[in-house]
PDB file of C-alpha atoms in Angstrom:
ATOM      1  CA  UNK R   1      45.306   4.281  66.113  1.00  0.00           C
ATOM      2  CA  UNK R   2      47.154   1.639  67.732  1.00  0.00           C
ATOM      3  CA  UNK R   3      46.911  -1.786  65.435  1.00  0.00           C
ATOM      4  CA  UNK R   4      49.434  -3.878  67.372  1.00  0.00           C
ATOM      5  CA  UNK R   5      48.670  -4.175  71.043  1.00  0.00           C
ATOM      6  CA  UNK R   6      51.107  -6.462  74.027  1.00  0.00           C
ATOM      7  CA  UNK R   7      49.403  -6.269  77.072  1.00  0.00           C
ATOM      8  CA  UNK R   8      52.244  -4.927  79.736  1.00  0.00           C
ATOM      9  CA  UNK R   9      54.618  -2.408  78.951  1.00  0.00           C
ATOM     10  CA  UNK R  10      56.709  -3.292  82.312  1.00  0.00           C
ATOM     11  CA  UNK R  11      56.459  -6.808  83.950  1.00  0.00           C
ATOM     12  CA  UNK R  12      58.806  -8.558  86.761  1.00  0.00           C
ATOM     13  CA  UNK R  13      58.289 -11.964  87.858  1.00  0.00           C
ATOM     14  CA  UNK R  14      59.394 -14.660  89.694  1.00  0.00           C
ATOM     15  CA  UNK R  15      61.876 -17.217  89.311  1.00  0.00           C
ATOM     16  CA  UNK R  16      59.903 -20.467  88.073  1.00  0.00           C
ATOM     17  CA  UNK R  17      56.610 -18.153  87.458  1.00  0.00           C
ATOM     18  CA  UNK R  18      54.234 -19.332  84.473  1.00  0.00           C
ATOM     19  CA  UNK R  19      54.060 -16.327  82.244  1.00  0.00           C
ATOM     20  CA  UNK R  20      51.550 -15.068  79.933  1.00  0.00           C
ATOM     21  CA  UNK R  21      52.651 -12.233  77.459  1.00  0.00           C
ATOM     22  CA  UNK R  22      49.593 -11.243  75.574  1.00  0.00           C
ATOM     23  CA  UNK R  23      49.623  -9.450  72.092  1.00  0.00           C
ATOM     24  CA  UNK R  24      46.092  -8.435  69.911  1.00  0.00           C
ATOM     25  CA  UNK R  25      46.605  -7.130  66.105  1.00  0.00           C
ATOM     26  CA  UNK R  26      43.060  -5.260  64.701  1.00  0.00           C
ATOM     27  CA  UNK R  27      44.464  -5.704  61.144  1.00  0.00           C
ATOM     28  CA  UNK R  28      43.268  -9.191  60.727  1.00  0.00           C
ATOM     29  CA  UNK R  29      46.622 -10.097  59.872  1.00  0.00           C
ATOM     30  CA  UNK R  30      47.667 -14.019  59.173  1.00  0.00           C
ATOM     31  CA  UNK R  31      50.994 -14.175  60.432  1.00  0.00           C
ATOM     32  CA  UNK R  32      52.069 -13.461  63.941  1.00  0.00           C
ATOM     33  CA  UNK R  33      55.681 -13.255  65.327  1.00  0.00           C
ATOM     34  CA  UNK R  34      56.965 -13.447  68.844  1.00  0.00           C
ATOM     35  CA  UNK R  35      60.655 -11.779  69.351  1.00  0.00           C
ATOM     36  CA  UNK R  36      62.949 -10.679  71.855  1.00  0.00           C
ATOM     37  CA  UNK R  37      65.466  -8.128  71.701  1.00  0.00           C
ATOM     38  CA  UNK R  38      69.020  -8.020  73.941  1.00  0.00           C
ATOM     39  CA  UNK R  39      71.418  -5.766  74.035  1.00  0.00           C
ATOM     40  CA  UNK R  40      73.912  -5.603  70.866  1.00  0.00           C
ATOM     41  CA  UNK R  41      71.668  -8.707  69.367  1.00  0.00           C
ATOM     42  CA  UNK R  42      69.266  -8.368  66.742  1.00  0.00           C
ATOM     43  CA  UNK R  43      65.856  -9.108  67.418  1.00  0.00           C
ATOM     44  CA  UNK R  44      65.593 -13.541  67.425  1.00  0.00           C
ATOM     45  CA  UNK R  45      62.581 -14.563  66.347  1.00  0.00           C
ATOM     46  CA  UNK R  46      61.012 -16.969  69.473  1.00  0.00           C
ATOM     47  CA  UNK R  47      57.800 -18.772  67.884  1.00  0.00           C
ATOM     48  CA  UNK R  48      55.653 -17.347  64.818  1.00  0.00           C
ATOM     49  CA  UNK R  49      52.210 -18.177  63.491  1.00  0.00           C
ATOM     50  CA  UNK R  50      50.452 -18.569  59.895  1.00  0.00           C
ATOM     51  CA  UNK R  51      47.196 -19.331  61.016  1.00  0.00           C
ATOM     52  CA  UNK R  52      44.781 -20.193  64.191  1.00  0.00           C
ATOM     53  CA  UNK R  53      46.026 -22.967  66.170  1.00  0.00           C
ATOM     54  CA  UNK R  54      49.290 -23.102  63.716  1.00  0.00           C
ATOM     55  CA  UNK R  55      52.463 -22.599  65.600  1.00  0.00           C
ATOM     56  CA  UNK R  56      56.366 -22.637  63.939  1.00  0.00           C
ATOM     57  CA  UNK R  57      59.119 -23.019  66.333  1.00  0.00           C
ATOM     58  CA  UNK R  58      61.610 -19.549  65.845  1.00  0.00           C
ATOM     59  CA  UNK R  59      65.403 -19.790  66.060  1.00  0.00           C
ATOM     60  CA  UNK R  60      65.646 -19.547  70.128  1.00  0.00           C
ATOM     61  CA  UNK R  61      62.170 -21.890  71.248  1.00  0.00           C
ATOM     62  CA  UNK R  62      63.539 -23.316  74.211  1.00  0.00           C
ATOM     63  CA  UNK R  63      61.493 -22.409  77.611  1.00  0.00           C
ATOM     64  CA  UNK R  64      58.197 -21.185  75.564  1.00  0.00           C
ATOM     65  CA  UNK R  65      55.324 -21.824  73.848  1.00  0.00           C
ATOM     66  CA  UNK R  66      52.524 -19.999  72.508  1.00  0.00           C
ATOM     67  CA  UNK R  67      48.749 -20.171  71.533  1.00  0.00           C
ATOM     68  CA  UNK R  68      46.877 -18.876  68.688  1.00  0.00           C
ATOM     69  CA  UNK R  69      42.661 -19.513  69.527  1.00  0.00           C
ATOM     70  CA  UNK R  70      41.271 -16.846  67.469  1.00  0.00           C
ATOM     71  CA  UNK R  71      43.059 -14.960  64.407  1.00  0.00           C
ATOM     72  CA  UNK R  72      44.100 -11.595  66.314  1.00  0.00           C
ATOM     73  CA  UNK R  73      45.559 -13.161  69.692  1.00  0.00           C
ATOM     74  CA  UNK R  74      48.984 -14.391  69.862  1.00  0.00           C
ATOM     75  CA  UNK R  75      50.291 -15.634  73.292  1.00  0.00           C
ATOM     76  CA  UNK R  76      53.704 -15.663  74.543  1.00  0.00           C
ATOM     77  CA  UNK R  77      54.222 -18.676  77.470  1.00  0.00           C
ATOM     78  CA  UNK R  78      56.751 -18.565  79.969  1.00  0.00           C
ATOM     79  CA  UNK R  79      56.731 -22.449  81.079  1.00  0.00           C
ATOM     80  CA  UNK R  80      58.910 -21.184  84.426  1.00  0.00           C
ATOM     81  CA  UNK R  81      60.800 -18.278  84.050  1.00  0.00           C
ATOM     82  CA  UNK R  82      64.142 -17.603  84.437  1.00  0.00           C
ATOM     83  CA  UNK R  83      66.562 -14.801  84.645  1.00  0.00           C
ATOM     84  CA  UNK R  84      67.977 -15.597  81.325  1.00  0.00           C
ATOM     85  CA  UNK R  85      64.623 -14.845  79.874  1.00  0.00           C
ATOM     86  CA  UNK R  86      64.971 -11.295  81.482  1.00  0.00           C
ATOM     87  CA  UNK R  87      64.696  -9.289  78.505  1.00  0.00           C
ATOM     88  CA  UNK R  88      62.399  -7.163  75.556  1.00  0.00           C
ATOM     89  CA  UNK R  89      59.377  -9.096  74.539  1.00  0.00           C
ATOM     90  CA  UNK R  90      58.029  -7.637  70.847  1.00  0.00           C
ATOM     91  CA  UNK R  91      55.196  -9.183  69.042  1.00  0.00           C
ATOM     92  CA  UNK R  92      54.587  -8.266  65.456  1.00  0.00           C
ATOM     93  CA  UNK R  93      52.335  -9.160  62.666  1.00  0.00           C
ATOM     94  CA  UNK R  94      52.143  -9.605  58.741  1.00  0.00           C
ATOM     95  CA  UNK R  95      49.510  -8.748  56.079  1.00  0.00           C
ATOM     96  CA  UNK R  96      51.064 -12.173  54.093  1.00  0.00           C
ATOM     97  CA  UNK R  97      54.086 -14.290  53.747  1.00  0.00           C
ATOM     98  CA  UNK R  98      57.048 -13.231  52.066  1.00  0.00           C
ATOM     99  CA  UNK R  99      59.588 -10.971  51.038  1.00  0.00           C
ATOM    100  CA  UNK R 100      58.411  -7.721  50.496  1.00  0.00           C
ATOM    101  CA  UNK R 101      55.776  -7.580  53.806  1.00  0.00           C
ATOM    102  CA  UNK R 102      56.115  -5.302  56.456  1.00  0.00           C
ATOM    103  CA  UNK R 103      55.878  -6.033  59.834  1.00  0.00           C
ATOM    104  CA  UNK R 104      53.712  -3.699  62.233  1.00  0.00           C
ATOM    105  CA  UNK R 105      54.938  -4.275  65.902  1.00  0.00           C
ATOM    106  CA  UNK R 106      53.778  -3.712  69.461  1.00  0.00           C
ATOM    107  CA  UNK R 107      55.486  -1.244  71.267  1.00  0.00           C
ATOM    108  CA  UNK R 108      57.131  -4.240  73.435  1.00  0.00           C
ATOM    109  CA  UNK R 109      57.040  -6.030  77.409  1.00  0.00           C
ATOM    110  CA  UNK R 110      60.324  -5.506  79.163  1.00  0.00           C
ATOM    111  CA  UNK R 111      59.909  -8.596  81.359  1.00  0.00           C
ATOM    112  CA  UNK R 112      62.485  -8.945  84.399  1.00  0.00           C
ATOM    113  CA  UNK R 113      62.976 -12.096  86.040  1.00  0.00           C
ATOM    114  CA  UNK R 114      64.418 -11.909  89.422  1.00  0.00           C
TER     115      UNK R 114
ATOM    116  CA  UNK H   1      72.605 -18.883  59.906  1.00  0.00           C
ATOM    117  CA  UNK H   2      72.610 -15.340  57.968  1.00  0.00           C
ATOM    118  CA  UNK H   3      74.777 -12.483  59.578  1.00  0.00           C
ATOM    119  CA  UNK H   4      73.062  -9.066  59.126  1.00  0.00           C
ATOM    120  CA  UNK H   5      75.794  -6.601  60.160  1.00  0.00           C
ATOM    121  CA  UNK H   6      74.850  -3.025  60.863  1.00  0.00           C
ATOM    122  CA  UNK H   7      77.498  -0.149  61.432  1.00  0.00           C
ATOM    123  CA  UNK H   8      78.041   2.183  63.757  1.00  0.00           C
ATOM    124  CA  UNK H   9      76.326   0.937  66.533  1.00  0.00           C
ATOM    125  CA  UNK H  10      75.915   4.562  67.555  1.00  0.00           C
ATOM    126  CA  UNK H  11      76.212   7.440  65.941  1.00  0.00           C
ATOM    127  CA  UNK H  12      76.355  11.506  67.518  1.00  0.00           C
ATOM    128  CA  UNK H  13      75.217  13.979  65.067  1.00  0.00           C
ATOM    129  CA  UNK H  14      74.946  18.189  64.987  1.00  0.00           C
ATOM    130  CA  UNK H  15      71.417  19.225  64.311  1.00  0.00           C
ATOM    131  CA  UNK H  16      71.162  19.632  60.799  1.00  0.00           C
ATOM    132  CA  UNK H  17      74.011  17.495  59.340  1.00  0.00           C
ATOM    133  CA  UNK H  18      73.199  14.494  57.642  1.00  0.00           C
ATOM    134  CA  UNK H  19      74.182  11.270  58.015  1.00  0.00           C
ATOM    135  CA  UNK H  20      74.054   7.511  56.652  1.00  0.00           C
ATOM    136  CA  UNK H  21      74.969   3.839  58.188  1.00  0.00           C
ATOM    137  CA  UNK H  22      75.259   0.731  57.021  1.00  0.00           C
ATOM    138  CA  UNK H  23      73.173  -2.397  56.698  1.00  0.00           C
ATOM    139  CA  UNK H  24      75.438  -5.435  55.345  1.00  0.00           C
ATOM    140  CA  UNK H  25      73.688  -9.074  54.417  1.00  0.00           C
ATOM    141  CA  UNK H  26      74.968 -11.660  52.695  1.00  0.00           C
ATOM    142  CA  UNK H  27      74.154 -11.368  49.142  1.00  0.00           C
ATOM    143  CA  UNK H  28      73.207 -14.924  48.281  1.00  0.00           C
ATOM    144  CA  UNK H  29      69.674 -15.716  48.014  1.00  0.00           C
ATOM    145  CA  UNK H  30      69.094 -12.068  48.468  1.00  0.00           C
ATOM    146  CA  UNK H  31      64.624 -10.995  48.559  1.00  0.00           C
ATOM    147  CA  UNK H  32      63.940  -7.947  50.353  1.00  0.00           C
ATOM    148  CA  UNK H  33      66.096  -5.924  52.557  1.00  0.00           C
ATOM    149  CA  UNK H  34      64.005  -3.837  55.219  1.00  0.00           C
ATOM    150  CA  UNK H  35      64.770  -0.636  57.281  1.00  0.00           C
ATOM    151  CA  UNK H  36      62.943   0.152  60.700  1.00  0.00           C
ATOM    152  CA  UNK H  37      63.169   2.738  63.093  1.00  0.00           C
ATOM    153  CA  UNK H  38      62.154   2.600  66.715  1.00  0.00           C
ATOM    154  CA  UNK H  39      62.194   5.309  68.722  1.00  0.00           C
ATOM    155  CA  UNK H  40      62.551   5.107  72.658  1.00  0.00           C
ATOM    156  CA  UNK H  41      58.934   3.740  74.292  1.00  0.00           C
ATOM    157  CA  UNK H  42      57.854   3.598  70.795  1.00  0.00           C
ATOM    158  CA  UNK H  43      56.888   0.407  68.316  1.00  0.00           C
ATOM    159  CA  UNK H  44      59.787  -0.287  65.555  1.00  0.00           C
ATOM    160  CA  UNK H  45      57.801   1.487  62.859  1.00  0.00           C
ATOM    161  CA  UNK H  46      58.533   0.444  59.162  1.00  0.00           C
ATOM    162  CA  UNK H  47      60.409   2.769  56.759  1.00  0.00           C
ATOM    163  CA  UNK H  48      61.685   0.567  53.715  1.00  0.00           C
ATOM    164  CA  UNK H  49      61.047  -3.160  51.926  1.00  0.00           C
ATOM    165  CA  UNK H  50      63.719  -3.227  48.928  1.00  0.00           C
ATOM    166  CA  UNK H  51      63.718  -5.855  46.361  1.00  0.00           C
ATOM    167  CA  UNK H  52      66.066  -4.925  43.193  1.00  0.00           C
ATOM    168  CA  UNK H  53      69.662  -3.935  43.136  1.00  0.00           C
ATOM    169  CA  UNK H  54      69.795  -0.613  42.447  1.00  0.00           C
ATOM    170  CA  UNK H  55      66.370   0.237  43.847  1.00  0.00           C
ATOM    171  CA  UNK H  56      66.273   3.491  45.792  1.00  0.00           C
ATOM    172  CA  UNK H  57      63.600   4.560  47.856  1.00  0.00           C
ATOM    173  CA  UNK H  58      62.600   8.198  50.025  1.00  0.00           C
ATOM    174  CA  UNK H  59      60.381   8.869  52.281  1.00  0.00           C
ATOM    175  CA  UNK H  60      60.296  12.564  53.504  1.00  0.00           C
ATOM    176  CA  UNK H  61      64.320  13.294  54.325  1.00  0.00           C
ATOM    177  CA  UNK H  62      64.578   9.707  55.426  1.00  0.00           C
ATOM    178  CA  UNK H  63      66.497   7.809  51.946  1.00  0.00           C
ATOM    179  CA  UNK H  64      68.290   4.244  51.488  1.00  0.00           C
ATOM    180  CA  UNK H  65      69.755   2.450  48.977  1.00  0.00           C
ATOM    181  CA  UNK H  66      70.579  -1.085  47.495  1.00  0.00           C
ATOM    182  CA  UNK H  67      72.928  -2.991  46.422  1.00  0.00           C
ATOM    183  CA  UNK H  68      72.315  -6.592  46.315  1.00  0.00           C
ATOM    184  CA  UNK H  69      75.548  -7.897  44.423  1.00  0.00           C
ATOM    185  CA  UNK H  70      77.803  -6.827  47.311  1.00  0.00           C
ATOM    186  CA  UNK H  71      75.217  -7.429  50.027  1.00  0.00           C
ATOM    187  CA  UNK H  72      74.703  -3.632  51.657  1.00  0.00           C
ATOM    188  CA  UNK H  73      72.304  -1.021  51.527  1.00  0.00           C
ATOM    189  CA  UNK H  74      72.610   2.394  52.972  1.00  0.00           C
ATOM    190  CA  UNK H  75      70.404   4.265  54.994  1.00  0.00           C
ATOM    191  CA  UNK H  76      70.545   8.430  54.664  1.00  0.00           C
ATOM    192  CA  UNK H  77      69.167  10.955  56.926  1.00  0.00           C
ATOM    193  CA  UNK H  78      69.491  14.506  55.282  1.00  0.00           C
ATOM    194  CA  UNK H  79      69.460  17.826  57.341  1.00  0.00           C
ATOM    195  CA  UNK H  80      68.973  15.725  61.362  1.00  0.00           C
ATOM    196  CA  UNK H  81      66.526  16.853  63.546  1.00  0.00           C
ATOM    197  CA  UNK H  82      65.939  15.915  66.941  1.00  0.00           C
ATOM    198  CA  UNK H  83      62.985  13.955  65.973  1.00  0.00           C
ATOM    199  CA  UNK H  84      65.300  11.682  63.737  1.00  0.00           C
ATOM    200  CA  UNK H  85      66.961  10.130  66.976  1.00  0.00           C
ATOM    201  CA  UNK H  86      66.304   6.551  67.273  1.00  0.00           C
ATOM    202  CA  UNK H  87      67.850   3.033  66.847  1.00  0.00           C
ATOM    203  CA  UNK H  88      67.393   2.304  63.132  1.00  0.00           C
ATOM    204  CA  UNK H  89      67.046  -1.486  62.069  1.00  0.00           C
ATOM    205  CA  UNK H  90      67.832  -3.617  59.031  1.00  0.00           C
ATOM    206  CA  UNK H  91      66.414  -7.136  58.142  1.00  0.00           C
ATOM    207  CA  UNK H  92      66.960  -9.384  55.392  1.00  0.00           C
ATOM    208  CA  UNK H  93      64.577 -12.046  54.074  1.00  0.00           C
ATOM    209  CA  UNK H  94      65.667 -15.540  53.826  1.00  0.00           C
ATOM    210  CA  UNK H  95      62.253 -17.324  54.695  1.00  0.00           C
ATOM    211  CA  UNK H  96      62.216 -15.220  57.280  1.00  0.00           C
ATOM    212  CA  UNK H  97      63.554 -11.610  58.727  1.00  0.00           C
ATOM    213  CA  UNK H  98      66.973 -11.972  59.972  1.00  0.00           C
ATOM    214  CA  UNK H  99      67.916  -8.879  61.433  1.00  0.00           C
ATOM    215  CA  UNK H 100      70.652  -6.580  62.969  1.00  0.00           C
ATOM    216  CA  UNK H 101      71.672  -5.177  65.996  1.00  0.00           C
ATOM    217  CA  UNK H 102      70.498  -1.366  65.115  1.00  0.00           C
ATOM    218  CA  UNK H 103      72.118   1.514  64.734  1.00  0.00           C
ATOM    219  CA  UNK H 104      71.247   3.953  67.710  1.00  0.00           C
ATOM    220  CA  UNK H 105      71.197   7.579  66.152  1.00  0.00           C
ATOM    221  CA  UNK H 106      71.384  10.364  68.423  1.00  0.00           C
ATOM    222  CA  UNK H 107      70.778  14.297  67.422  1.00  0.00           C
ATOM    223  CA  UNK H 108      72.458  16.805  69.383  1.00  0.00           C
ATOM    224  CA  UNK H 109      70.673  20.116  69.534  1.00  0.00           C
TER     225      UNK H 109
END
């Protein structure tokens, strides 16, 4: 029963590529997070969403955005990659805001840039 | 910035010992405090959302405690089974989850 779903397990792309990174919840969940995880670093949040068409810059923003159309789709966007943004992509969601919410994740894109 | 320290960053146990690391947060506008484990191909998969000092929750032989005066909870595995081997991962709330690096638990058979 798979409730959080990112499109590529495994992706390598090109220096100055546009990327798409694709993630669908089926827990009509309102909030949306975008993260990536590096080695010996805990996961930095990159973008996160309260709503359709809302968008809230994370901690490390620079060289993405992201799109929220419809309620269960939350993009990741590459602009032009680059081989610092080599790394584990992990999208998660949110029942509500706060505290005490869990997060249910995808099972992650390991993106390499080359 | 918050700092959410975990320790060991990796951890070798015997089938069948138990074990316990370390989640430390700063204990200042403390909310929730949450434990994950993700296993190898897997999705981090929740285990814990603590609120109260003191609180203490189980789930199978999977426990963790809190203590939100001196900013740390623990995390105990009883009896380790190979199944038990992942990178476990603590969070704390401030407006949003600020998380550390893991703990990578490994059972030896």
């Amino acid at each position: 029963d798979v409730k959080v779903t990112q499109s590529s397990r495994y992706l390598v792309k090109r220096t100055g590529e546009k990327v798409f990174l694709e993630c669908v919840q089926d827990m009509d969940h309102e909030n949306m997070f975008w993260y990536r995880q590096d080695p010996g670093l805990g996961l930095r949040l990159i973008y996160f969403s309260y709503d359709v068409k809302m968008k809230e810059k994370g901690d490390i923003p620079e060289g993405y955005s992201v799109s929220r159309e419809k309620k269960e789709r939350f993009s990741l966007i590459l602009e032009s990659a680059s081989t610092n943004q080599t790394s584990m992509y992990l999208c998660a969601s949110s029942f509500g805001q706060g505290a005490s919410y869990g997060y249910t994740f995808g099972s992650g894109t390991r993106l390499t840039v080359v | 910035i918050l700092n959410v320290e975990q320790s060991p960053q990796s951890l070798h146990v015997q089938e069948g010992d138990s074990t316990n690391f370390t989640c430390s947060f700063p204990s200042s506008n403390f909310y929730a405090l949450h434990w994950y484990r993700w296993e190898t191909a897997k999705s981090p998969e929740a285990l814990f959302v603590m609120t109260l000092n003191g609180d203490e929750k189980k789930k199978g032989r999977i426990s963790a405690t809190l203590n939100t005066k001196e900013g740390y909870s623990y995390l105990y595995i009883k009896g380790s089974q190979p199944e038990d081997s992942a990178t476990y991962l603590c969070a704390s709330y401030n407006y949003q989850l600020i998380w550390g690096a893991g703990t990578k638990l490994i059972i030896k058979p």
